[in-house]
Each structure stands twice: as C-alpha cells, then as structure tokens.
Amino acid sequence: MPSRNRTSTSNSGGRSTRNLAGWSALTVAVGAVLALQAAQPPAVGAAPARGAVGRTGASGALQVSVGACPTTGGLCTTARRTALLDGRTGPLDLTRTDSGPLDLALRGPGRFTDVTVTDHEGHRIAGAVSPDGSHWTSTAPLPADGRYTARVAVERADGGRHLLHRARLALRTPAAPEGDRLGVELGPGEGTYGVGQPLTAELSHPVPATDTEARRTVERALHVSSEPRVEGAWHWVSPTTLHYRPRAYWPAHATVRVRAALDGVRVTDHLYGGPTEPLTLRTGDRIEAVTDVAQHTLTVYRDGRAVRSIPVTTGKAGYRTRGGIKVVLGKEATVRMRGDSIGIARGSGDFYDLKVRWATRVTWSGEYLHAAPWSLDSQGSENVSHGCTGMSTDDAAWFFDTVREGDLVRVVNGYGEEMTPFDNGFGDWNLSWPEWREGSALGPAVAGTGTAEGALRPAL
C-alpha cells in the first residue's frame, strides 16, 4: 500500500494536560465496531480540574460521530454511528455506505482544539479542523483494511470554566469486497524529460463525468510533488485518462514524484482502487524551439537564451503547419513518410513516398521537424511542405541531438489551425490556466503544490 500523507492539522492548545485524568478510550471501526470505556469521575467533593473529562456539570451532551449525521444542528440520532463522551458504554456499528474522506463530527457544545490521525505505522493522515471547530475531515479517503488512531481534544465552556475532554479513537476500515479493482498506470515513465512534459494517469475502468464524487475520490488520491515546488492540477481528458501539468512549465532540473493512494479506496458501490506503482522523473534543461512561420526561421532557446537560428520551410496552402504549443513526443533517426497517410491519393501531384532522416515527432498524425534536403532552396524564404517543418540535414541532425521528449515546440505567426489540446499529442499548454482547472473534479480551489513560476517564455 502506498504510504499515507504524513502531514496533519493540529493545535497545540491543552497538550500539557495529557497526563491529567479524564482520558476516554474510544474505539471506532469504520464498517465494524465502536466502543467507549467510561472515564473515571473526579473524587467526591473535588473541584473539576482543567483538562478533566466532566461527566456532570457541563450542560448538554457531548458526542463524536463518524461521517454519519446531518451537519445542521442538534445531536446525532443515527443509531450505531456515534459515541457519547460521558462515560456510557456500548458497541456501536459504524458501517459506512458513503465514499470520500473520513469525517469526525462533534455534536453538542464545544469545539475540537486538537486532532491527530495516524496509520498503523505512525504516519500522520492529512486533514483539517473546520473553522467553527465542529468537524475534522481528512484530505483524502482512507483505504480499506487499514488501522488508524485518532487523538482528539475537545474544549467546552461551563459557567466560566473551560473543560477539556480528550479521547483516543482506534479506527479500522473494512476490507474491500472481492471483485475487480480500479488500476492506474502513471506516465510517462522513469527518465529525464523536457519541461513541457505532462503527467498522465490511465485508469483501467471508466469514471464518467456524471459521477462527480467518484472523480473527486480518484483525483484526491493522485498525489504529485516536485522539487522545486510548483502549482499544478489534474485535468480529466476522458473517463479513463487524466493529465497533470503545472500552471507554467516545470522548472529545469526538477524532480517530480507521482503516486496513487487508491489501494482499497471505495470509488463506487462496486469498484475499489487497486495498487499502483509510483513514478519518479526528472527534467533537463529548459529547451524551447520557436518556429516563426512568417520569417521562415526556427530559433532554439536553452534556459531562455537563443543558441541557434535555423532557416526552415513549413506547410504550404492547404497543408498549413498547426500553430500553438506542441510537445516533443519522440525521435526517429529514419522514418518513411507517404502522402496517403494524410489523405493524399497515389498518383496525385502532391503524393510523396520518402525516407526521411532526423525526424522529431510533435503530433501523432505525423507532424515532424526533419531533414528536407529537397527543399533547400525554399528554406528561409517560402513555405512548401505538407505540414512538417523542414530544414537542412546538418541542422536537423543538430536539432535531433539537442531536444528530448517533453521539450517544447511553439509555432507563431502562422496561418494554420491551432494545435488541439488532447487528441493529437500533448497540446495541453494551449489551454489557459483557468481553462485547465475547469477540467479538475475538485474545482478551481485545487491549486497544486506551491508557488507558480513565471511563463518561462523567451521574448521574441
């Protein structure tokens, strides 16, 4: 099982009272059993001490429930889903039919002042107390068949005094039922990539857009971190595919880690998450190639500095080169290109059948930057290709050796249609950041893992 998020939200108030009387031992099994052992009351005639659990003296019952009761007013009356913090005992069945994060809800007067949840290995589970102190909610769902410990502190006022109740909750989530599992294949794979490389998550089962809660569950469990930290978000491309990109490009020489904490998590009534292999990749120099169609030049930038300007030819009328931002998909030292692959009939004056050297691919449909020795006279002056960017053999070999998968190719001042975001390669960067976040099931509030860098584009 992937390791849990180790951060938690905690308030230090009242920690010095840990050794005082009044600890309640509260055992909670999500999908199993909850029991409460009575706290010992203070000695007869003794004044209640701060930090003691008062069975009497404070008005109103005090309860803790586990994601089972309505949030509006009153005590929780759902049977077997709540425990009184007044010394009463009794087994309580806390079977959960909902998915989503763990929610500890305080019922009655008082507020949570400290909540810490850890798994059986002592790793802290991320979560937060609500502003009014009535709830603690985990950042992500808890996987099935797991054991957890929650330590809570609750403060309540009574006639000018502040009483502190403490409880320890032992949680065990039920085992996932037998059946198929939702698998996730993370991409692009181990290795070093350019700063424009999106991350991908391919699901073994579709999660339709109509099931927003299932999509939230999946997305919450897909964790991305990078050094240096950047702001980023997932985007649902289809029911089986998600892409992740930062707000701007990845930093150069960054380390990016991706993991899925879905193992055992309930996604739908009949589907639970399965195990996923984590992924670590790195980025190299920031390489961006800018093709100016009107000027017939390709300028290559390394870390913002122009290192080479190459005369090129791009797509002629009827075969215009796509505009916008593309990502290098791969490189082929030799590739056979035929006109019928893009709908040009054999026997037509436009038909071609060529072995092409030093071909760098930027779309799945067959757009490359490659050697075109047959068009040397046009390179730097006119556009005569069928959509690819052609250059001399020496320049194409240098470009081939300079770029890597994930590097950026930007086409400006052209006449072709814009590169589409997802159906012909990685056109992810052609969406604005607000447009990108609209594709997240978690909404605009999900703003990745840190402070965004600048646009990282050279001035032309």
XYZ file of C-alpha atoms in Angstrom:
460
model
C 0.000 0.000 0.000
C 1.383 3.441 -0.828
C 2.442 5.438 2.183
C -0.064 7.929 3.540
C 0.374 11.690 3.527
C 2.302 12.475 6.698
C 1.118 15.985 7.331
C -1.735 16.887 9.662
C -3.502 19.896 11.047
C -3.045 20.166 14.790
C -3.400 22.730 17.521
C -1.064 22.614 20.470
C -3.574 24.020 22.952
C -4.010 21.805 26.007
C -1.128 19.408 25.257
C 0.284 19.928 28.742
C -2.839 18.304 30.202
C -2.093 14.970 28.517
C -1.249 13.379 31.897
C -4.373 14.607 33.674
C -7.348 12.434 34.491
C -10.178 12.239 32.061
C -8.913 10.327 29.026
C -11.654 8.339 27.304
C -10.641 5.308 25.281
C -12.851 5.355 22.228
C -12.615 2.524 19.728
C -14.053 3.165 16.278
C -14.168 0.636 13.458
C -15.368 2.143 10.210
C -17.551 -0.679 8.975
C -17.035 -2.626 12.222
C -17.392 -1.763 15.934
C -17.062 1.287 18.194
C -16.850 1.028 21.992
C -16.413 3.632 24.713
C -14.818 2.949 28.083
C -16.007 5.161 30.877
C -13.647 7.823 32.178
C -13.154 7.909 35.893
C -15.007 10.843 37.510
C -13.181 13.145 39.925
C -13.166 12.264 43.592
C -16.283 13.174 45.555
C -16.143 16.792 46.642
C -13.178 17.633 44.461
C -13.390 20.554 42.062
C -13.120 19.562 38.406
C -9.618 20.258 37.125
C -8.914 21.889 33.787
C -8.286 19.037 31.397
C -10.553 16.591 33.186
C -13.450 14.917 31.430
C -16.512 16.010 33.350
C -19.362 13.515 33.370
C -21.526 16.111 35.026
C -21.548 19.849 35.478
C -21.452 20.915 31.826
C -24.796 21.431 30.181
C -25.709 19.378 27.117
C -24.491 16.020 25.873
C -21.206 15.792 24.000
C -20.856 13.334 21.125
C -18.405 12.336 18.423
C -19.752 10.734 15.253
C -18.041 9.306 12.200
C -19.406 10.781 8.982
C -22.927 9.633 9.653
C -25.105 12.525 10.771
C -26.561 15.659 9.209
C -24.487 18.758 9.759
C -27.340 21.040 10.768
C -27.993 21.395 14.472
C -28.926 19.020 17.264
C -27.455 15.778 18.445
C -26.695 12.857 16.189
C -29.550 10.363 16.391
C -28.336 7.885 13.787
C -28.046 4.600 15.645
C -24.663 2.901 15.951
C -22.782 5.772 14.322
C -21.921 7.948 17.322
C -20.455 7.842 20.825
C -21.229 9.886 23.923
C -18.252 11.385 25.738
C -19.962 10.988 29.117
C -18.815 7.543 30.181
C -21.626 5.494 28.668
C -20.603 2.256 27.051
C -21.923 0.031 24.324
C -20.855 -1.407 20.992
C -21.690 0.805 18.020
C -21.745 -0.434 14.430
C -20.267 2.277 12.198
C -20.784 0.698 8.795
C -20.169 3.398 6.154
C -22.068 3.406 2.878
C -20.524 6.660 1.690
C -17.182 7.170 -0.016
C -14.928 10.119 0.488
C -12.731 11.387 3.305
C -13.050 10.464 6.953
C -15.177 12.976 8.861
C -15.136 13.235 12.651
C -18.063 15.384 13.785
C -18.527 16.902 17.234
C -22.144 17.090 18.420
C -23.152 19.303 21.308
C -21.442 22.315 22.907
C -17.676 22.568 22.430
C -15.055 22.532 19.696
C -12.136 20.409 18.553
C -8.889 22.032 19.656
C -6.548 19.252 18.548
C -6.964 16.289 16.165
C -4.175 13.971 15.051
C -4.819 10.840 12.967
C -2.066 8.300 12.261
C -1.951 4.970 10.470
C -0.619 1.748 11.982
C 2.942 2.750 11.068
C 2.633 6.107 12.810
C 2.367 8.156 9.592
C 0.094 11.144 10.009
C -3.002 11.489 7.834
C -3.534 14.958 6.403
C -6.706 16.735 7.453
C -8.120 19.929 8.876
C -10.483 21.167 11.583
C -13.372 23.259 10.288
C -13.365 26.989 11.194
C -16.105 26.505 13.792
C -14.276 23.575 15.394
C -17.129 21.120 14.836
C -15.515 18.814 12.254
C -12.210 17.244 11.324
C -12.012 15.971 7.744
C -9.194 14.026 6.124
C -7.752 15.369 2.892
C -8.265 12.039 1.118
C -10.337 8.885 1.719
C -8.933 6.186 3.983
C -8.161 2.930 2.167
C -9.918 -0.293 3.043
C -8.469 -2.774 5.525
C -6.401 -0.161 7.342
C -5.843 0.589 11.035
C -5.690 4.151 12.335
C -5.565 6.026 15.623
C -7.211 9.418 16.138
C -6.410 11.537 19.193
C -8.855 14.374 19.763
C -9.128 17.172 22.305
C -12.462 18.942 22.806
C -12.904 22.141 24.792
C -16.237 23.277 26.209
C -17.247 26.127 28.467
C -19.198 25.609 31.711
C -20.031 28.597 33.905
C -16.856 30.472 33.119
C -14.701 27.368 33.332
C -13.118 25.610 30.344
C -13.251 21.813 30.488
C -11.010 19.786 28.203
C -12.169 16.361 27.051
C -9.695 14.013 25.414
C -10.400 10.805 23.537
C -8.417 8.213 21.633
C -10.213 6.606 18.715
C -8.968 3.358 17.215
C -10.274 3.057 13.664
C -10.201 0.076 11.368
C -11.602 0.316 7.876
C -13.240 -2.824 6.465
C -11.610 -4.977 3.837
C -12.655 -4.214 0.278
C -15.077 -6.786 -1.133
C -13.873 -9.295 -3.665
C -14.055 -8.117 -7.252
C -12.326 -6.078 -9.881
C -10.113 -3.129 -8.895
C -9.524 0.281 -10.421
C -5.935 0.275 -11.613
C -3.918 3.363 -12.505
C -0.942 3.440 -14.856
C 1.125 6.568 -14.294
C 3.113 8.095 -17.156
C 5.255 8.923 -18.953
C 7.686 6.567 -17.185
C 11.008 6.861 -15.413
C 13.587 9.068 -17.085
C 14.546 12.656 -17.908
C 12.136 14.815 -19.900
C 11.689 18.347 -21.141
C 9.950 20.969 -19.024
C 6.756 20.705 -21.098
C 6.064 17.026 -20.356
C 2.582 16.459 -18.882
C 1.981 13.612 -16.435
C -0.658 11.046 -17.329
C -2.890 8.685 -15.353
C -4.602 5.911 -17.333
C -7.482 4.211 -15.488
C -8.419 0.575 -16.004
C -12.138 1.419 -15.693
C -14.005 4.495 -16.918
C -15.185 7.069 -14.399
C -17.900 9.083 -16.179
C -18.246 12.837 -15.834
C -21.709 12.326 -14.350
C -20.196 10.588 -11.291
C -18.567 13.667 -9.801
C -17.981 12.108 -6.383
C -16.111 9.144 -7.878
C -13.963 11.515 -9.913
C -13.189 13.541 -6.791
C -12.209 10.358 -4.965
C -9.815 9.345 -7.748
C -8.314 12.808 -8.119
C -7.773 13.298 -4.382
C -5.759 10.078 -4.348
C -3.378 11.113 -7.161
C -0.503 12.915 -5.447
C 2.142 14.959 -7.274
C 5.122 16.663 -5.659
C 8.106 18.383 -7.205
C 11.392 19.924 -6.145
C 11.338 22.885 -6.689
C 7.640 23.118 -5.847
C 5.191 24.410 -8.453
C 1.469 24.991 -8.728
C -0.332 22.342 -10.767
C -3.579 20.405 -11.229
C -5.096 17.310 -12.825
C -7.422 17.611 -15.834
C -9.886 14.910 -16.915
C -9.229 14.299 -20.606
C -11.685 11.378 -20.831
C -13.393 8.898 -18.465
C -10.174 6.842 -18.439
C -7.428 9.483 -18.791
C -6.152 12.374 -16.681
C -3.292 14.760 -17.429
C -1.354 16.818 -14.896
C 0.599 19.981 -15.707
C 1.916 22.927 -13.736
C 0.482 26.394 -14.196
C 3.590 27.256 -16.207
C 6.250 24.799 -17.348
C 8.153 22.532 -14.981
C 11.365 24.086 -13.651
C 14.576 22.907 -15.289
C 16.376 20.105 -13.417
C 13.361 19.379 -11.211
C 12.491 16.058 -9.571
C 8.825 15.084 -9.920
C 7.189 12.297 -7.903
C 3.755 10.837 -8.573
C 1.850 8.242 -6.561
C -1.715 6.959 -6.300
C -3.150 6.334 -2.826
C -6.159 4.451 -4.203
C -5.419 0.951 -2.945
C -8.527 -0.169 -1.063
C -10.349 3.140 -1.508
C -14.043 2.851 -2.388
C -14.603 4.626 -5.711
C -18.169 3.475 -6.458
C -20.578 0.958 -4.907
C -18.940 -1.861 -6.866
C -15.405 -0.609 -7.514
C -12.436 -0.165 -5.210
C -8.974 1.081 -6.045
C -6.057 -1.248 -6.548
C -2.289 -0.869 -6.039
C -0.285 1.460 -8.297
C 3.429 1.678 -8.981
C 4.742 5.160 -8.058
C 6.694 7.209 -10.572
C 9.716 9.488 -10.304
C 11.026 11.513 -13.227
C 13.310 14.467 -13.773
C 13.516 17.412 -16.122
C 16.570 18.555 -18.050
C 17.471 21.978 -19.438
C 14.562 24.166 -20.493
C 14.618 23.756 -24.270
C 12.069 25.599 -26.391
C 12.051 25.775 -30.169
C 10.098 28.680 -31.658
C 9.106 28.434 -35.323
C 8.243 31.812 -36.852
C 6.259 30.866 -39.949
C 6.267 34.382 -41.416
C 10.055 34.713 -41.008
C 10.789 31.098 -42.065
C 13.094 30.585 -39.066
C 13.357 28.182 -36.156
C 15.086 29.580 -33.058
C 16.159 27.223 -30.291
C 16.388 28.547 -26.735
C 18.192 26.878 -23.858
C 17.225 28.207 -20.426
C 15.922 31.395 -22.070
C 19.000 32.067 -24.223
C 18.942 31.705 -28.018
C 21.541 29.121 -29.074
C 20.768 28.593 -32.781
C 18.617 30.084 -35.548
C 17.769 27.746 -38.421
C 16.206 28.575 -41.833
C 13.122 26.384 -42.351
C 10.144 25.790 -44.577
C 6.674 24.988 -43.168
C 3.307 23.963 -44.567
C 2.081 25.431 -47.835
C -1.521 26.447 -48.593
C -3.839 23.508 -47.959
C -1.293 21.881 -45.622
C -0.561 24.646 -43.132
C 1.520 23.815 -40.082
C -0.504 23.877 -36.864
C 0.018 26.874 -34.630
C 0.447 26.948 -30.865
C 2.477 24.924 -28.388
C 3.419 21.300 -29.011
C 5.494 18.833 -27.003
C 8.151 16.526 -28.464
C 6.650 13.024 -28.493
C 9.693 11.107 -29.720
C 12.525 10.939 -32.233
C 13.181 8.630 -35.202
C 16.548 8.629 -36.968
C 14.839 7.395 -40.138
C 11.122 7.347 -40.898
C 9.193 6.563 -44.081
C 6.668 9.269 -44.967
C 3.892 8.677 -47.509
C 1.243 11.036 -48.770
C -1.591 8.530 -48.356
C -1.019 8.618 -44.571
C -2.519 12.126 -44.558
C -5.116 11.522 -47.273
C -3.142 12.360 -50.443
C -4.053 9.860 -53.155
C -1.382 7.972 -55.057
C -0.912 9.467 -58.495
C -1.707 12.953 -57.249
C 0.841 15.694 -57.930
C 1.144 16.164 -54.161
C 1.793 12.482 -53.393
C 5.170 11.597 -51.844
C 6.933 8.483 -50.584
C 10.236 9.345 -48.870
C 12.705 8.022 -46.327
C 13.335 10.985 -44.050
C 16.304 11.465 -41.700
C 16.484 13.020 -38.238
C 12.739 13.245 -37.632
C 11.441 14.755 -34.373
C 7.724 13.993 -33.875
C 5.277 16.544 -32.378
C 1.860 15.055 -33.327
C 0.536 11.520 -33.566
C -0.865 12.278 -37.023
C 2.642 12.685 -38.394
C 3.891 16.235 -37.984
C 7.675 16.256 -37.626
C 10.638 18.597 -37.690
C 13.052 16.811 -40.026
C 15.748 16.954 -42.681
C 14.410 18.074 -46.068
C 17.368 18.335 -48.460
C 14.976 18.506 -51.451
C 13.683 21.939 -50.304
C 16.976 23.701 -49.502
C 16.229 26.499 -51.971
C 12.948 27.302 -50.176
C 14.219 27.099 -46.590
C 14.325 30.573 -45.084
C 12.191 32.098 -47.860
C 8.917 30.240 -48.569
C 6.635 27.500 -47.263
C 6.455 24.408 -49.482
C 5.952 21.397 -47.148
C 2.881 19.295 -46.435
C 2.757 20.493 -42.819
C 6.101 19.425 -41.393
C 8.952 21.796 -40.617
C 11.835 21.086 -42.993
C 15.497 22.088 -42.665
C 18.931 21.056 -43.885
C 20.302 17.649 -42.950
C 23.019 19.170 -40.726
C 20.532 21.406 -38.897
C 18.043 18.555 -38.496
C 20.761 16.303 -37.018
C 21.776 19.042 -34.570
C 18.144 19.617 -33.565
C 17.594 15.855 -33.193
C 20.579 15.611 -30.842
C 19.595 18.730 -28.855
C 15.947 18.066 -27.937
C 14.409 15.321 -25.855
C 10.905 14.010 -25.244
C 8.909 16.648 -23.366
C 10.712 19.659 -24.890
C 8.582 22.439 -26.335
C 7.969 23.459 -29.944
C 5.995 26.675 -30.409
C 4.686 27.802 -33.799
C 3.925 31.538 -34.133
C 2.876 33.991 -36.863
C 1.411 31.229 -38.969
C -1.715 30.531 -40.979
C -2.715 27.056 -39.796
C -5.260 25.897 -37.252
C -4.281 25.828 -33.577
C -2.930 22.647 -32.059
C -5.757 20.838 -30.258
C -5.235 20.114 -26.540
C -5.510 16.319 -26.336
C -6.403 14.360 -29.459
C -3.168 14.609 -31.470
C -0.310 14.693 -28.990
C 0.278 16.929 -25.995
C -1.389 20.246 -26.732
C -2.086 20.762 -23.019
C -0.271 24.103 -22.887
C -2.720 25.667 -25.337
C -5.308 25.863 -22.549
C -5.151 28.841 -20.204
C -4.720 28.060 -16.519
C -8.418 28.824 -15.711
C -9.464 26.575 -18.606
C -7.156 23.833 -17.355
C -8.565 23.952 -13.817
C -12.103 23.644 -15.169
C -11.151 20.077 -16.063
C -10.468 19.199 -12.422
C -13.204 17.417 -10.478
C -12.021 19.273 -7.369
C -12.767 22.687 -8.879
C -10.722 25.906 -9.012
C -9.804 25.626 -5.319
C -7.285 22.895 -6.146
C -4.112 24.792 -6.835
C -1.353 22.243 -6.693
C 1.798 22.159 -4.733
C 3.324 25.565 -4.375
C 4.035 28.886 -5.970
C 3.844 29.048 -9.742
C 6.827 30.127 -11.726
C 6.603 32.684 -14.483
C 5.520 31.922 -18.014
C 9.119 30.930 -18.861
C 8.823 32.003 -22.484
C 11.503 33.979 -24.305
C 10.686 37.425 -25.638
C 10.603 37.440 -29.439
